[in-house]
Coordinates of C-alpha atoms in Angstrom, one line a residue:
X4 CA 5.7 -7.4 -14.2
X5 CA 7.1 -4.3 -12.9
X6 CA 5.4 -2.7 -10.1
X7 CA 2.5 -0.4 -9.9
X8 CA 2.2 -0.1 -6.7
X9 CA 5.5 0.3 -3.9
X10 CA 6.4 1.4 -0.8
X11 CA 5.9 5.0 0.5
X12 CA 3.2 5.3 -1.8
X13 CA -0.2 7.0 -0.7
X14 CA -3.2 4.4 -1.3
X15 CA -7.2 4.2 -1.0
X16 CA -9.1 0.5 0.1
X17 CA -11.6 -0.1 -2.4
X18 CA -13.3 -3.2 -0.4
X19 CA -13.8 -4.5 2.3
X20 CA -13.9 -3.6 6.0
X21 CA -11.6 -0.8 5.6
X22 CA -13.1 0.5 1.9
X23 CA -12.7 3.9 1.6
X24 CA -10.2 4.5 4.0
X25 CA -6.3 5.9 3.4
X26 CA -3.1 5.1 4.1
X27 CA 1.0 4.6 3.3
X28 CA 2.2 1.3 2.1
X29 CA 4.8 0.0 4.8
X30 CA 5.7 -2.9 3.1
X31 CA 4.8 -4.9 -0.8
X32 CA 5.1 -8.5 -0.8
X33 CA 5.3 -9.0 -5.1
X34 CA 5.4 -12.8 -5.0
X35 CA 2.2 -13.2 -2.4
X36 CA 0.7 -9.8 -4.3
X37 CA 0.1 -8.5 -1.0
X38 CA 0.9 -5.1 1.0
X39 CA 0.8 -3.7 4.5
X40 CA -0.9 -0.8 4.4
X41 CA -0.4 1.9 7.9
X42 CA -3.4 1.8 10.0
X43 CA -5.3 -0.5 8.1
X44 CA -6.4 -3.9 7.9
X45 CA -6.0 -4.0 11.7
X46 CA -5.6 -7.4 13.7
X47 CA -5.7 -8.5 17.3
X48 CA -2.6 -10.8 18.6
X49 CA -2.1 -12.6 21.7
X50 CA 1.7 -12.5 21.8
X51 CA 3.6 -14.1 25.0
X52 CA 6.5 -12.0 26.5
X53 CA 9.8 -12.2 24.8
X54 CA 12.5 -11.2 27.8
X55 CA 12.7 -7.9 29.1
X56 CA 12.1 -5.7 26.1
X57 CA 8.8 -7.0 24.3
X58 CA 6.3 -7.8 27.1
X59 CA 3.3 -10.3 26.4
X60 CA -0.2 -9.6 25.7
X61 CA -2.8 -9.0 23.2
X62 CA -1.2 -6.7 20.3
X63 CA -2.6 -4.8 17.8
X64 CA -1.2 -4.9 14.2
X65 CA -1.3 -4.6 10.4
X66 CA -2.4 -7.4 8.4
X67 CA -1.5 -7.5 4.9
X68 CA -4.2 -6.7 2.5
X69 CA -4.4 -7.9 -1.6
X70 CA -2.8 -5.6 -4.1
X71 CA -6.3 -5.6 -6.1
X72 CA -8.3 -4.3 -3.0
X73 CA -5.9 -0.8 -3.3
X74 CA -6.0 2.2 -5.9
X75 CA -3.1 4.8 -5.9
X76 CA -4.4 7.8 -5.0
X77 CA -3.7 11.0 -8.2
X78 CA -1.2 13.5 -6.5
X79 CA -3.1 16.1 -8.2
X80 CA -6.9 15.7 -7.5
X81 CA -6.5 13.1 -4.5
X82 CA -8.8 10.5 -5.7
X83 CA -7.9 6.7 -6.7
X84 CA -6.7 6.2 -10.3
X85 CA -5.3 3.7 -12.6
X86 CA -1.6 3.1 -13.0
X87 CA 0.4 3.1 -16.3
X88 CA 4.0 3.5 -17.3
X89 CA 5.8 5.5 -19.9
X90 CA 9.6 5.7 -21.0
X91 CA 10.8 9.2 -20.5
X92 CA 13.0 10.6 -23.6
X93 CA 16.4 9.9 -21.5
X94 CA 15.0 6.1 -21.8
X95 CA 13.7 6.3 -17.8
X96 CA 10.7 3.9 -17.3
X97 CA 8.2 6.0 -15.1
X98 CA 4.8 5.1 -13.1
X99 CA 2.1 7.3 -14.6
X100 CA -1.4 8.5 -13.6
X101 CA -4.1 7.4 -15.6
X102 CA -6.5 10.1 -14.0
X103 CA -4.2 12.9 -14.6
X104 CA -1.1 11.8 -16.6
X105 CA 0.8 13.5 -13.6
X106 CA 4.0 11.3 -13.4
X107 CA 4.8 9.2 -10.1
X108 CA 7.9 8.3 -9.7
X109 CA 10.3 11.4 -8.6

C-alpha cells in the first residue's frame, strides 16, 4: 500500500493525550504502521552514561505514535484532511488532498 503519510510532512493528533496538537514527521515505520512525530508523544528515559559524549540521566524523547491517530494537515486551509492519490498525465503517481484537491507531493 503506498504511503499516505511520509517524512517531512506537516501532521495534526486526532487522539489521545496529545489530540489536537501539530507537528513534522521525523521518522515512518510502514511495517509497525507507526511514526515519530517532533515534539509529540513525549517520554521520560532513565538512560546510564555512555563514555564521555552522552552522559546518563533521565532523558526526554519522542515516542512513536499509530499512523491512524494522525491527519495530514491541507496546505491550503491548514486543517486535517483525507489523503488520496491520482496519476498525473506524464503517468506520475501523486498524494492528493481530499479537502482541497491541492496536490502533495512537489
Amino acid at each position: 500500500m503506498a504511503a499516505k503519510i511520509r517524512k517531512g510532512d506537516r501532521v495534526q493528533v486526532l487522539t489521545g493525550k496529545d489530540k489536537g496538537r501539530q507537528g513534522e514527521v521525523i521518522k515512518v515505520e510502514p511495517t509497525e504502521g507507526r511514526a515519530l512525530v517532533q515534539g509529540i508523544n513525549m517520554v521520560k528515559r532513565h538512560q546510564k552514561p555512555q563514555g564521555m559524549g552522552r552522559p546518563g540521566g533521565i532523558i526526554e524523547k519522542e515516542a512513536s505514535i499509530d499512523l491512524s491517530n494522525l491527519a495530514l494537515l491541507d496546505p491550503t486551509s491548514g486543517k486535517p484532511t483525507r489523503v488520496g492519490f491520482k496519476v498525473l498525465e506524464d503517468g506520475k503517481k501523486v498524494r492528493v488532498a481530499k479537502a482541497s484537491g491541492e496536490v502533495l507531493d512537489a
